[in-house]
Amino acid sequence: MFRHILTLQQVSRRQISSTVRRQLSNKVPEKQKLFQEANGMPVHLKGGVSDAVLYRATMGLTVMGTACVIYELVKAAVPQKKN
């Protein structure tokens, strides 16, 4: 048991001491220029193709969900015919 604890301590020290910190570039000024540009495009689509795909998928799911809710409400409101 003590051997396992010692090994765990060695592994944890090794992982902490061997981590390399990456230098990330600051992309905030670039994104600010992109989103503040007055080009008539809505802000939720200024991010490019990925934003357009996410927007359309969200709208599609919203329309489908609304249709399902309306269908279930109509189905619950209309009485079932007994045979």
N, CA, C and O atoms as CSV, one atom per row, in Angstrom:
chain,resi,resn,atom,element,x,y,z
A,1,MET,N,N,0.825,-1.188,0.000
A,1,MET,CA,C,0.000,0.000,0.000
A,1,MET,C,C,0.866,1.248,0.000
A,1,MET,O,O,0.629,2.176,-0.773
A,2,PHE,N,N,1.874,1.270,0.870
A,2,PHE,CA,C,2.762,2.430,0.956
A,2,PHE,C,C,3.494,2.644,-0.364
A,2,PHE,O,O,3.756,3.782,-0.753
A,3,ARG,N,N,3.819,1.570,-1.042
A,3,ARG,CA,C,4.517,1.650,-2.320
A,3,ARG,C,C,3.645,2.322,-3.385
A,3,ARG,O,O,4.138,3.089,-4.212
A,4,HIS,N,N,2.354,2.024,-3.351
A,4,HIS,CA,C,1.431,2.636,-4.316
A,4,HIS,C,C,1.286,4.133,-4.066
A,4,HIS,O,O,1.214,4.923,-5.007
A,5,ILE,N,N,1.244,4.515,-2.792
A,5,ILE,CA,C,1.132,5.934,-2.454
A,5,ILE,C,C,2.377,6.683,-2.901
A,5,ILE,O,O,2.287,7.785,-3.443
A,6,LEU,N,N,3.538,6.083,-2.671
A,6,LEU,CA,C,4.799,6.708,-3.080
A,6,LEU,C,C,4.848,6.862,-4.601
A,6,LEU,O,O,5.273,7.900,-5.107
A,7,THR,N,N,4.418,5.841,-5.323
A,7,THR,CA,C,4.413,5.909,-6.782
A,7,THR,C,C,3.456,6.998,-7.263
A,7,THR,O,O,3.768,7.729,-8.203
A,8,LEU,N,N,2.295,7.107,-6.623
A,8,LEU,CA,C,1.326,8.135,-6.990
A,8,LEU,C,C,1.901,9.527,-6.762
A,8,LEU,O,O,1.684,10.426,-7.575
A,9,GLN,N,N,2.621,9.713,-5.680
A,9,GLN,CA,C,3.241,11.001,-5.408
A,9,GLN,C,C,4.291,11.327,-6.460
A,9,GLN,O,O,4.392,12.471,-6.902
A,10,GLN,N,N,5.063,10.342,-6.860
A,10,GLN,CA,C,6.096,10.570,-7.872
A,10,GLN,C,C,5.459,10.947,-9.205
A,10,GLN,O,O,5.931,11.854,-9.891
A,11,VAL,N,N,4.403,10.260,-9.563
A,11,VAL,CA,C,3.729,10.543,-10.830
A,11,VAL,C,C,3.133,11.944,-10.803
A,11,VAL,O,O,3.250,12.686,-11.778
A,12,SER,N,N,2.491,12.312,-9.689
A,12,SER,CA,C,1.884,13.631,-9.620
A,12,SER,C,C,2.936,14.728,-9.674
A,12,SER,O,O,2.713,15.759,-10.310
A,13,ARG,N,N,4.062,14.534,-9.031
A,13,ARG,CA,C,5.138,15.532,-9.107
A,13,ARG,C,C,5.686,15.638,-10.513
A,13,ARG,O,O,5.968,16.734,-10.997
A,14,ARG,N,N,5.834,14.518,-11.157
A,14,ARG,CA,C,6.397,14.499,-12.502
A,14,ARG,C,C,5.473,15.226,-13.472
A,14,ARG,O,O,5.943,15.975,-14.329
A,15,GLN,N,N,4.171,15.015,-13.348
A,15,GLN,CA,C,3.237,15.670,-14.254
A,15,GLN,C,C,3.201,17.174,-14.025
A,15,GLN,O,O,3.103,17.948,-14.977
A,16,ILE,N,N,3.278,17.586,-12.777
A,16,ILE,CA,C,3.239,19.017,-12.492
A,16,ILE,C,C,4.522,19.685,-12.956
A,16,ILE,O,O,4.488,20.774,-13.529
A,17,SER,N,N,5.629,19.050,-12.716
A,17,SER,CA,C,6.900,19.676,-13.056
A,17,SER,C,C,7.214,19.618,-14.544
A,17,SER,O,O,8.027,20.401,-15.036
A,18,SER,N,N,6.575,18.695,-15.268
A,18,SER,CA,C,6.911,18.556,-16.679
A,18,SER,C,C,5.922,19.264,-17.603
A,18,SER,O,O,6.048,19.183,-18.825
A,19,THR,N,N,4.954,19.947,-17.034
A,19,THR,CA,C,3.996,20.635,-17.902
A,19,THR,C,C,4.668,21.827,-18.572
A,19,THR,O,O,5.442,22.561,-17.956
A,20,VAL,N,N,4.357,21.990,-19.810
A,20,VAL,CA,C,4.915,23.089,-20.575
A,20,VAL,C,C,3.808,24.109,-20.790
A,20,VAL,O,O,2.719,23.775,-21.256
A,21,ARG,N,N,4.095,25.327,-20.452
A,21,ARG,CA,C,3.100,26.382,-20.655
A,21,ARG,C,C,3.244,26.929,-22.068
A,21,ARG,O,O,4.314,27.368,-22.489
A,22,ARG,N,N,2.141,26.884,-22.772
A,22,ARG,CA,C,2.156,27.401,-24.140
A,22,ARG,C,C,1.865,28.886,-24.123
A,22,ARG,O,O,1.035,29.366,-23.351
A,23,GLN,N,N,2.545,29.588,-24.966
A,23,GLN,CA,C,2.278,31.013,-25.113
A,23,GLN,C,C,1.152,31.163,-26.129
A,23,GLN,O,O,1.316,30.838,-27.305
A,24,LEU,N,N,0.027,31.649,-25.670
A,24,LEU,CA,C,-1.116,31.857,-26.549
A,24,LEU,C,C,-1.151,33.313,-26.984
A,24,LEU,O,O,-0.941,34.229,-26.189
A,25,SER,N,N,-1.421,33.495,-28.254
A,25,SER,CA,C,-1.500,34.870,-28.748
A,25,SER,C,C,-2.852,35.464,-28.362
A,25,SER,O,O,-3.856,34.755,-28.296
A,26,ASN,N,N,-2.867,36.743,-28.114
A,26,ASN,CA,C,-4.086,37.442,-27.739
A,26,ASN,C,C,-4.872,37.766,-29.003
A,26,ASN,O,O,-4.459,38.610,-29.799
A,27,LYS,N,N,-6.002,37.095,-29.182
A,27,LYS,CA,C,-6.815,37.285,-30.384
A,27,LYS,C,C,-7.971,38.252,-30.159
A,27,LYS,O,O,-8.769,38.484,-31.067
A,28,VAL,N,N,-8.067,38.808,-28.976
A,28,VAL,CA,C,-9.188,39.692,-28.654
A,28,VAL,C,C,-9.225,40.928,-29.562
A,28,VAL,O,O,-10.297,41.261,-30.069
A,29,PRO,N,N,-8.098,41.624,-29.789
A,29,PRO,CA,C,-8.179,42.804,-30.665
A,29,PRO,C,C,-8.655,42.465,-32.083
A,29,PRO,O,O,-9.383,43.246,-32.695
A,30,GLU,N,N,-8.249,41.310,-32.602
A,30,GLU,CA,C,-8.685,40.894,-33.944
A,30,GLU,C,C,-10.193,40.657,-33.958
A,30,GLU,O,O,-10.892,41.085,-34.876
A,31,LYS,N,N,-10.685,39.967,-32.927
A,31,LYS,CA,C,-12.124,39.679,-32.845
A,31,LYS,C,C,-12.926,40.960,-32.645
A,31,LYS,O,O,-14.023,41.094,-33.188
A,32,GLN,N,N,-12.388,41.904,-31.869
A,32,GLN,CA,C,-13.083,43.183,-31.680
A,32,GLN,C,C,-13.231,43.915,-32.994
A,32,GLN,O,O,-14.299,44.453,-33.285
A,33,LYS,N,N,-12.171,43.946,-33.799
A,33,LYS,CA,C,-12.248,44.607,-35.102
A,33,LYS,C,C,-13.291,43.932,-35.985
A,33,LYS,O,O,-14.068,44.599,-36.669
A,34,LEU,N,N,-13.300,42.595,-35.961
A,34,LEU,CA,C,-14.233,41.840,-36.789
A,34,LEU,C,C,-15.679,42.130,-36.396
A,34,LEU,O,O,-16.521,42.376,-37.259
A,35,PHE,N,N,-15.965,42.103,-35.106
A,35,PHE,CA,C,-17.345,42.256,-34.653
A,35,PHE,C,C,-17.810,43.703,-34.622
A,35,PHE,O,O,-19.015,43.952,-34.662
A,36,GLN,N,N,-16.897,44.666,-34.552
A,36,GLN,CA,C,-17.289,46.071,-34.537
A,36,GLN,C,C,-17.353,46.684,-35.927
A,36,GLN,O,O,-17.771,47.832,-36.077
A,37,GLU,N,N,-16.950,45.942,-36.934
A,37,GLU,CA,C,-16.979,46.433,-38.309
A,37,GLU,C,C,-18.425,46.665,-38.750
A,37,GLU,O,O,-19.285,45.805,-38.559
A,38,ALA,N,N,-18.681,47.819,-39.332
A,38,ALA,CA,C,-20.038,48.173,-39.772
A,38,ALA,C,C,-20.238,47.724,-41.211
A,38,ALA,O,O,-20.056,48.506,-42.144
A,39,ASN,N,N,-20.613,46.459,-41.389
A,39,ASN,CA,C,-20.816,45.942,-42.738
A,39,ASN,C,C,-22.250,45.488,-42.977
A,39,ASN,O,O,-22.535,44.845,-43.987
A,40,GLY,N,N,-23.161,45.819,-42.049
A,40,GLY,CA,C,-24.569,45.476,-42.234
A,40,GLY,C,C,-24.913,44.038,-41.902
A,40,GLY,O,O,-26.075,43.649,-42.010
A,41,MET,N,N,-23.954,43.253,-41.509
A,41,MET,CA,C,-24.197,41.854,-41.183
A,41,MET,C,C,-24.572,41.737,-39.699
A,41,MET,O,O,-23.979,42.418,-38.862
A,42,PRO,N,N,-25.548,40.883,-39.364
A,42,PRO,CA,C,-25.896,40.709,-37.951
A,42,PRO,C,C,-24.712,40.158,-37.156
A,42,PRO,O,O,-23.902,39.393,-37.678
A,43,VAL,N,N,-24.626,40.552,-35.905
A,43,VAL,CA,C,-23.466,40.186,-35.094
A,43,VAL,C,C,-23.377,38.671,-34.898
A,43,VAL,O,O,-22.278,38.135,-34.749
A,44,HIS,N,N,-24.511,37.977,-34.896
A,44,HIS,CA,C,-24.472,36.539,-34.672
A,44,HIS,C,C,-24.004,35.767,-35.910
A,44,HIS,O,O,-23.851,34.547,-35.848
A,45,LEU,N,N,-23.779,36.450,-37.018
A,45,LEU,CA,C,-23.276,35.790,-38.221
A,45,LEU,C,C,-21.888,36.286,-38.639
A,45,LEU,O,O,-21.349,35.825,-39.645
A,46,LYS,N,N,-21.314,37.206,-37.891
A,46,LYS,CA,C,-20.017,37.766,-38.260
A,46,LYS,C,C,-18.854,36.808,-38.040
A,46,LYS,O,O,-17.748,37.069,-38.513
A,47,GLY,N,N,-19.077,35.716,-37.340
A,47,GLY,CA,C,-18.002,34.770,-37.047
A,47,GLY,C,C,-17.648,33.861,-38.210
A,47,GLY,O,O,-16.661,33.129,-38.134
A,48,GLY,N,N,-18.417,33.887,-39.269
A,48,GLY,CA,C,-18.094,33.086,-40.447
A,48,GLY,C,C,-19.046,31.918,-40.639
A,48,GLY,O,O,-20.190,31.940,-40.185
A,49,VAL,N,N,-18.544,30.893,-41.326
A,49,VAL,CA,C,-19.353,29.737,-41.706
A,49,VAL,C,C,-19.840,28.978,-40.472
A,49,VAL,O,O,-20.990,28.541,-40.428
A,50,SER,N,N,-18.979,28.820,-39.475
A,50,SER,CA,C,-19.380,28.060,-38.291
A,50,SER,C,C,-20.545,28.735,-37.570
A,50,SER,O,O,-21.443,28.054,-37.074
A,51,ASP,N,N,-20.536,30.060,-37.508
A,51,ASP,CA,C,-21.647,30.773,-36.884
A,51,ASP,C,C,-22.930,30.594,-37.694
A,51,ASP,O,O,-24.007,30.433,-37.120
A,52,ALA,N,N,-22.823,30.621,-39.004
A,52,ALA,CA,C,-24.004,30.444,-39.843
A,52,ALA,C,C,-24.590,29.044,-39.670
A,52,ALA,O,O,-25.809,28.881,-39.602
A,53,VAL,N,N,-23.721,28.033,-39.598
A,53,VAL,CA,C,-24.191,26.654,-39.416
A,53,VAL,C,C,-24.859,26.506,-38.050
A,53,VAL,O,O,-25.932,25.913,-37.944
A,54,LEU,N,N,-24.235,27.036,-37.017
A,54,LEU,CA,C,-24.826,26.955,-35.680
A,54,LEU,C,C,-26.152,27.694,-35.611
A,54,LEU,O,O,-27.095,27.221,-34.977
A,55,TYR,N,N,-26.231,28.852,-36.260
A,55,TYR,CA,C,-27.472,29.631,-36.270
A,55,TYR,C,C,-28.585,28.853,-36.958
A,55,TYR,O,O,-29.701,28.767,-36.444
A,56,ARG,N,N,-28.281,28.288,-38.120
A,56,ARG,CA,C,-29.308,27.540,-38.862
A,56,ARG,C,C,-29.735,26.280,-38.117
A,56,ARG,O,O,-30.917,25.938,-38.106
A,57,ALA,N,N,-28.786,25.591,-37.498
A,57,ALA,CA,C,-29.125,24.397,-36.725
A,57,ALA,C,C,-30.014,24.767,-35.540
A,57,ALA,O,O,-30.982,24.065,-35.246
A,58,THR,N,N,-29.695,25.850,-34.871
A,58,THR,CA,C,-30.501,26.303,-33.736
A,58,THR,C,C,-31.905,26.669,-34.184
A,58,THR,O,O,-32.886,26.299,-33.539
A,59,MET,N,N,-32.000,27.392,-35.287
A,59,MET,CA,C,-33.318,27.778,-35.791
A,59,MET,C,C,-34.119,26.543,-36.225
A,59,MET,O,O,-35.321,26.466,-35.970
A,60,GLY,N,N,-33.466,25.587,-36.871
A,60,GLY,CA,C,-34.149,24.360,-37.287
A,60,GLY,C,C,-34.677,23.574,-36.104
A,60,GLY,O,O,-35.817,23.109,-36.119
A,61,LEU,N,N,-33.849,23.424,-35.073
A,61,LEU,CA,C,-34.290,22.707,-33.877
A,61,LEU,C,C,-35.417,23.444,-33.170
A,61,LEU,O,O,-36.329,22.819,-32.629
A,62,THR,N,N,-35.358,24.768,-33.173
A,62,THR,CA,C,-36.413,25.560,-32.541
A,62,THR,C,C,-37.734,25.382,-33.276
A,62,THR,O,O,-38.777,25.211,-32.645
A,63,VAL,N,N,-37.697,25.422,-34.606
A,63,VAL,CA,C,-38.924,25.253,-35.397
A,63,VAL,C,C,-39.486,23.846,-35.216
A,63,VAL,O,O,-40.695,23.668,-35.065
A,64,MET,N,N,-38.606,22.852,-35.231
A,64,MET,CA,C,-39.067,21.466,-35.033
A,64,MET,C,C,-39.672,21.280,-33.642
A,64,MET,O,O,-40.708,20.630,-33.495
A,65,GLY,N,N,-39.036,21.842,-32.637
A,65,GLY,CA,C,-39.560,21.741,-31.277
A,65,GLY,C,C,-40.899,22.422,-31.133
A,65,GLY,O,O,-41.802,21.894,-30.485
A,66,THR,N,N,-41.035,23.589,-31.732
A,66,THR,CA,C,-42.304,24.310,-31.684
A,66,THR,C,C,-43.397,23.512,-32.382
A,66,THR,O,O,-44.523,23.438,-31.889
A,67,ALA,N,N,-43.078,22.916,-33.522
A,67,ALA,CA,C,-44.053,22.105,-34.251
A,67,ALA,C,C,-44.475,20.889,-33.423
A,67,ALA,O,O,-45.655,20.537,-33.402
A,68,CYS,N,N,-43.537,20.255,-32.750
A,68,CYS,CA,C,-43.867,19.102,-31.909
A,68,CYS,C,C,-44.767,19.497,-30.749
A,68,CYS,O,O,-45.708,18.775,-30.417
A,69,VAL,N,N,-44.484,20.638,-30.132
A,69,VAL,CA,C,-45.306,21.105,-29.014
A,69,VAL,C,C,-46.712,21.419,-29.491
A,69,VAL,O,O,-47.683,21.037,-28.838
A,70,ILE,N,N,-46.839,22.107,-30.618
A,70,ILE,CA,C,-48.170,22.431,-31.147
A,70,ILE,C,C,-48.932,21.162,-31.492
A,70,ILE,O,O,-50.126,21.061,-31.211
A,71,TYR,N,N,-48.251,20.185,-32.102
A,71,TYR,CA,C,-48.888,18.913,-32.444
A,71,TYR,C,C,-49.415,18.216,-31.188
A,71,TYR,O,O,-50.550,17.740,-31.169
A,72,GLU,N,N,-48.594,18.156,-30.146
A,72,GLU,CA,C,-49.012,17.492,-28.904
A,72,GLU,C,C,-50.159,18.238,-28.228
A,72,GLU,O,O,-51.058,17.609,-27.670
A,73,LEU,N,N,-50.140,19.572,-28.271
A,73,LEU,CA,C,-51.238,20.340,-27.696
A,73,LEU,C,C,-52.543,20.090,-28.440
A,73,LEU,O,O,-53.595,19.925,-27.822
A,74,VAL,N,N,-52.473,20.061,-29.768
A,74,VAL,CA,C,-53.679,19.795,-30.567
A,74,VAL,C,C,-54.161,18.377,-30.306
A,74,VAL,O,O,-55.362,18.146,-30.175
A,75,LYS,N,N,-53.244,17.432,-30.229
A,75,LYS,CA,C,-53.610,16.032,-29.972
A,75,LYS,C,C,-54.271,15.891,-28.601
A,75,LYS,O,O,-55.205,15.104,-28.445
A,76,ALA,N,N,-53.796,16.643,-27.608
A,76,ALA,CA,C,-54.387,16.568,-26.274
A,76,ALA,C,C,-55.724,17.296,-26.211
A,76,ALA,O,O,-56.588,16.930,-25.413
A,77,ALA,N,N,-55.907,18.326,-27.043
A,77,ALA,CA,C,-57.142,19.110,-26.998
A,77,ALA,C,C,-58.282,18.449,-27.725
A,77,ALA,O,O,-59.441,18.634,-27.354
A,78,VAL,N,N,-57.981,17.680,-28.757
A,78,VAL,CA,C,-59.028,17.037,-29.551
A,78,VAL,C,C,-59.361,15.682,-28.907
A,78,VAL,O,O,-58.475,14.850,-28.714
A,79,PRO,N,N,-60.635,15.466,-28.578
A,79,PRO,CA,C,-60.989,14.192,-27.935
A,79,PRO,C,C,-60.835,13.010,-28.896
A,79,PRO,O,O,-61.048,13.140,-30.101
A,80,GLN,N,N,-60.464,11.863,-28.341
A,80,GLN,CA,C,-60.296,10.645,-29.134
A,80,GLN,C,C,-61.660,10.051,-29.441
A,80,GLN,O,O,-62.548,10.062,-28.588
A,81,LYS,N,N,-61.834,9.537,-30.641
A,81,LYS,CA,C,-63.095,8.879,-31.010
A,81,LYS,C,C,-63.054,7.439,-30.501
A,81,LYS,O,O,-62.058,6.733,-30.658
A,82,LYS,N,N,-64.140,7.034,-29.897
A,82,LYS,CA,C,-64.228,5.655,-29.414
A,82,LYS,C,C,-64.875,4.798,-30.499
A,82,LYS,O,O,-65.877,5.192,-31.095
A,83,ASN,N,N,-64.298,3.625,-30.749
A,83,ASN,CA,C,-64.843,2.723,-31.773
A,83,ASN,C,C,-65.865,1.794,-31.185
A,83,ASN,O,O,-66.430,0.965,-31.898
